[in-house]
């Protein structure tokens, strides 16, 4: 995925926001597992509620994944 500039001011990029379904797909886990792990306080990518919708920044998910692989080594 790439950074999109839809609706952005010239020279400013807008972060790519992912849905829980997209994050689960990236992690190759069921969406339900993502929600269960998050509610149980287990490590998950940092997300934010926008209204009643949960969203993740692509850069945060990628950084979280790098951190998880770094701690496993």
XYZ file of C-alpha atoms in Angstrom:
73
model
C 0.000 0.000 0.000
C 1.160 3.508 -0.636
C 0.561 6.881 0.941
C -2.344 8.590 -0.734
C -2.740 12.326 -1.194
C -6.508 12.417 -1.690
C -7.863 15.555 -0.048
C -4.422 16.596 1.146
C -2.976 20.032 0.847
C -0.159 20.328 -1.672
C 3.059 18.970 -0.218
C 1.259 17.201 2.636
C 0.466 13.505 2.696
C -2.477 11.908 4.429
C -1.770 8.732 6.414
C -3.249 5.542 5.040
C -5.854 4.278 7.501
C -6.627 0.578 7.593
C -9.727 -1.197 8.801
C -9.463 -4.101 11.256
C -10.233 -6.432 8.339
C -7.265 -5.077 6.380
C -4.934 -5.380 9.376
C -6.099 -8.930 10.071
C -5.473 -9.747 6.416
C -1.948 -8.327 6.663
C -1.291 -10.412 9.773
C -3.026 -13.432 8.249
C -5.238 -13.914 11.294
C -9.017 -13.868 11.688
C -10.524 -10.446 12.399
C -12.087 -11.879 15.558
C -8.606 -12.793 16.852
C -7.474 -9.206 16.389
C -10.432 -7.928 18.430
C -10.022 -10.594 21.139
C -6.301 -9.923 21.526
C -6.912 -6.171 21.678
C -9.642 -6.451 24.315
C -7.553 -8.906 26.375
C -4.661 -6.422 26.499
C -2.355 -8.607 24.421
C 0.077 -7.010 21.972
C -1.637 -5.679 18.868
C -0.870 -2.829 16.499
C -1.872 0.543 17.951
C -5.282 1.607 16.731
C -7.610 4.528 17.327
C -11.362 4.780 17.543
C -12.863 7.312 15.150
C -16.405 7.493 16.334
C -17.352 3.853 16.635
C -14.889 2.723 13.979
C -11.459 1.297 14.748
C -8.681 2.365 12.398
C -4.955 1.702 12.146
C -2.264 3.777 10.459
C -0.322 1.688 7.975
C 2.968 3.102 9.285
C 2.029 2.101 12.868
C 1.159 -1.446 11.808
C 4.438 -1.788 9.904
C 6.438 -0.406 12.863
C 4.626 -2.749 15.254
C 5.426 -5.728 13.027
C 9.106 -4.728 12.872
C 9.123 -4.471 16.672
C 7.546 -7.924 17.053
C 10.127 -9.546 14.797
C 12.932 -7.665 16.546
C 11.859 -8.947 19.959
C 11.639 -12.524 18.664
C 15.262 -12.589 17.536
